[in-house]
Amino acid sequence: MATDVVDLILADHRRFEELFRALRDRGSDRSTLLGELAALLIAHAEAEESEVYPALKRYKEVDDDEVDHGAEEHAEGHQALLALMEISDTESEEWEGKLEELVEALNHHIDEEERTILNGAREQVAEERRAELGEKFLEIRQDRIDDDCGDLEYVRKVAHATADRID
C-alpha cells in the first residue's frame, strides 16, 4: 500500500468527489453516503491538521499562509457538513441546497490545496519524509474513524471548535 502522504490525500479527494456524485443521486442511500462522507472528511481534516500541515510549515518552499488557509477552509467545510447533517429529509430542497454548499466549499478547498500545498509538498519534501507523514496521516485518520467521527455530535463538536478560524 502506498504511504506517500500526497498520494493518500489525493486519493481521499477523489473519494470525496465520488461521494458527492453519489449524494446527488436521489435514488441512492443518501443517509449512509453522508455518514461515510462525514467520517472521512472529519478524519481527513484532523489528520492533515495534526500531522501534515505542521510538518509542511517547516519547509521554506511550502507557503505557510496557504497551509493556514487550508485549515480555515477545513473549518468552513465542517460548518457546511454540519448544516447538511442537521437536515433529516434527504429528499428536501433544503437538503439539496445544503449539499451543493458543501460540495462547493470542499471542491474549492480541494482545488486550492492540490495546487498550492500538495504540489509544493511533492516537489520540496523528500520521498522518505512523505512516506513517514503518510503513515502518521493514515494512523490518525483511522483512529478518528474508529472513534465514529462521522457521528452528528462529533461533527457538531468539531464545527463549534473550529468556527473561530473562519474569516
Short mmCIF file of C-alpha atoms in Angstrom, two decimals:
data_model
loop_
_atom_site.label_atom_id
_atom_site.label_comp_id
_atom_site.label_asym_id
_atom_site.label_seq_id
_atom_site.Cartn_x
_atom_site.Cartn_y
_atom_site.Cartn_z
CA MET A 1 0.00 0.00 0.00
CA ALA A 2 1.28 3.44 -0.92
CA THR A 3 2.11 5.68 2.00
CA ASP A 4 3.17 8.88 0.24
CA VAL A 5 1.09 11.45 2.10
CA VAL A 6 0.44 13.42 -1.07
CA ASP A 7 -0.93 10.33 -2.83
CA LEU A 8 -3.06 9.45 0.20
CA ILE A 9 -4.56 12.92 0.41
CA LEU A 10 -5.24 12.92 -3.33
CA ALA A 11 -6.94 9.53 -3.04
CA ASP A 12 -9.22 10.91 -0.32
CA HIS A 13 -10.01 13.90 -2.53
CA ARG A 14 -11.08 11.59 -5.35
CA ARG A 15 -13.23 9.61 -2.89
CA PHE A 16 -14.91 12.85 -1.77
CA GLU A 17 -15.75 13.57 -5.41
CA GLU A 18 -17.22 10.07 -5.85
CA LEU A 19 -19.33 10.56 -2.74
CA PHE A 20 -20.56 13.95 -3.99
CA ARG A 21 -21.74 12.34 -7.22
CA ALA A 22 -23.50 9.56 -5.32
CA LEU A 23 -25.10 12.01 -2.89
CA ARG A 24 -26.55 13.99 -5.79
CA ASP A 25 -28.34 10.82 -6.98
CA ARG A 26 -31.84 10.88 -5.47
CA GLY A 27 -32.01 7.08 -5.84
CA SER A 28 -29.01 6.45 -3.57
CA ASP A 29 -29.00 5.79 0.16
CA ARG A 30 -28.10 9.36 0.99
CA SER A 31 -28.04 8.88 4.76
CA THR A 32 -25.46 6.10 4.54
CA LEU A 33 -23.38 8.00 1.99
CA LEU A 34 -23.48 11.16 4.10
CA GLY A 35 -22.27 9.17 7.11
CA GLU A 36 -19.34 7.86 5.06
CA LEU A 37 -18.54 11.33 3.77
CA ALA A 38 -18.75 12.86 7.25
CA ALA A 39 -16.42 10.26 8.78
CA LEU A 40 -13.85 10.51 6.01
CA LEU A 41 -13.99 14.30 5.83
CA ILE A 42 -13.55 14.87 9.57
CA ALA A 43 -10.87 12.18 9.90
CA HIS A 44 -9.03 13.51 6.85
CA ALA A 45 -9.04 17.12 8.08
CA GLU A 46 -7.96 16.20 11.60
CA ALA A 47 -5.12 14.02 10.30
CA GLU A 48 -3.93 16.80 8.00
CA GLU A 49 -4.06 19.42 10.72
CA SER A 50 -2.42 17.33 13.44
CA GLU A 51 0.48 15.90 11.43
CA VAL A 52 0.73 17.01 7.82
CA TYR A 53 0.17 20.75 8.00
CA PRO A 54 2.58 21.36 10.92
CA ALA A 55 5.27 19.32 9.17
CA LEU A 56 4.82 21.16 5.88
CA LYS A 57 5.12 24.53 7.59
CA ARG A 58 8.73 23.65 8.39
CA TYR A 59 9.62 23.71 4.68
CA LYS A 60 10.50 27.16 3.37
CA GLU A 61 9.21 26.37 -0.10
CA VAL A 62 5.73 25.41 1.19
CA ASP A 63 3.70 28.57 1.78
CA ASP A 64 2.72 28.84 5.48
CA ASP A 65 -0.16 31.17 4.63
CA GLU A 66 -1.60 28.56 2.27
CA VAL A 67 -1.31 25.89 4.98
CA ASP A 68 -3.11 28.18 7.45
CA HIS A 69 -5.72 28.95 4.79
CA GLY A 70 -6.23 25.21 4.30
CA ALA A 71 -7.13 24.89 7.99
CA GLU A 72 -9.59 27.80 7.62
CA GLU A 73 -11.19 26.01 4.70
CA HIS A 74 -11.50 22.85 6.77
CA ALA A 75 -13.47 24.88 9.30
CA GLU A 76 -15.75 26.16 6.54
CA GLY A 77 -16.25 22.58 5.36
CA HIS A 78 -17.12 21.47 8.90
CA GLN A 79 -19.78 24.19 9.10
CA ALA A 80 -21.25 23.19 5.74
CA LEU A 81 -21.19 19.49 6.68
CA LEU A 82 -22.96 20.17 9.96
CA ALA A 83 -25.62 22.28 8.21
CA LEU A 84 -26.32 19.38 5.83
CA MET A 85 -26.32 16.72 8.55
CA GLU A 86 -28.85 18.66 10.62
CA ILE A 87 -31.48 18.33 7.87
CA SER A 88 -33.23 14.99 8.25
CA ASP A 89 -35.23 14.96 4.99
CA THR A 90 -32.68 13.94 2.35
CA GLU A 91 -35.31 14.48 -0.37
CA SER A 92 -35.99 18.12 0.51
CA GLU A 93 -34.91 21.15 -1.49
CA GLU A 94 -33.22 22.47 1.66
CA TRP A 95 -31.08 19.32 1.84
CA GLU A 96 -30.21 19.62 -1.85
CA GLY A 97 -29.18 23.25 -1.33
CA LYS A 98 -27.00 22.45 1.68
CA LEU A 99 -25.39 19.58 -0.25
CA GLU A 100 -24.44 21.99 -3.03
CA GLU A 101 -22.99 24.44 -0.48
CA LEU A 102 -20.87 21.63 0.98
CA VAL A 103 -19.76 20.42 -2.46
CA GLU A 104 -18.82 23.97 -3.47
CA ALA A 105 -16.82 24.59 -0.28
CA LEU A 106 -14.99 21.27 -0.50
CA ASN A 107 -14.28 21.48 -4.21
CA HIS A 108 -12.79 24.94 -3.67
CA HIS A 109 -10.59 23.62 -0.87
CA ILE A 110 -9.53 20.53 -2.81
CA ASP A 111 -8.56 22.61 -5.82
CA GLU A 112 -6.56 25.11 -3.79
CA GLU A 113 -4.89 22.51 -1.61
CA GLU A 114 -3.82 20.46 -4.59
CA ARG A 115 -2.41 23.46 -6.45
CA THR A 116 -0.73 25.33 -3.59
CA ILE A 117 0.10 22.89 -0.80
CA LEU A 118 0.37 19.42 -2.30
CA ASN A 119 2.33 20.43 -5.39
CA GLY A 120 4.84 22.16 -3.13
CA ALA A 121 4.99 19.16 -0.82
CA ARG A 122 5.65 16.76 -3.68
CA GLU A 123 8.43 18.99 -5.04
CA GLN A 124 10.08 20.03 -1.77
CA VAL A 125 9.58 17.21 0.73
CA ALA A 126 11.75 14.12 0.41
CA GLU A 127 10.00 10.89 -0.57
CA GLU A 128 11.03 9.22 2.70
CA ARG A 129 9.55 12.06 4.75
CA ARG A 130 6.33 11.99 2.71
CA ALA A 131 6.09 8.26 3.47
CA GLU A 132 6.55 8.91 7.21
CA LEU A 133 3.87 11.59 7.10
CA GLY A 134 1.62 9.24 5.17
CA GLU A 135 1.89 6.58 7.85
CA LYS A 136 1.01 9.12 10.55
CA PHE A 137 -1.82 10.50 8.41
CA LEU A 138 -3.30 7.01 7.96
CA GLU A 139 -2.96 6.19 11.65
CA ILE A 140 -4.69 9.35 12.84
CA ARG A 141 -7.35 9.17 10.15
CA GLN A 142 -8.17 5.57 11.10
CA ASP A 143 -8.21 6.40 14.83
CA ARG A 144 -10.78 9.15 14.17
CA ILE A 145 -12.90 6.87 12.02
CA ASP A 146 -12.75 4.21 14.74
CA ASP A 147 -13.92 6.89 17.20
CA ASP A 148 -17.02 7.42 15.00
CA CYS A 149 -16.01 10.93 13.99
CA GLY A 150 -18.82 11.00 11.41
CA ASP A 151 -21.43 10.98 14.15
CA LEU A 152 -23.57 14.13 14.28
CA GLU A 153 -22.46 15.01 17.82
CA TYR A 154 -18.79 14.65 16.92
CA VAL A 155 -19.28 16.82 13.83
CA ARG A 156 -21.08 19.42 15.97
CA LYS A 157 -18.18 19.45 18.42
CA VAL A 158 -15.60 19.87 15.65
CA ALA A 159 -17.64 22.53 13.84
CA HIS A 160 -18.03 24.56 17.02
CA ALA A 161 -14.36 24.13 17.99
CA THR A 162 -13.13 25.37 14.61
CA ALA A 163 -15.72 28.12 13.96
CA ASP A 164 -13.33 30.86 15.14
CA ARG A 165 -10.97 30.12 12.20
CA ILE A 166 -13.45 31.36 9.62
CA ASP A 167 -12.82 34.91 8.41
#
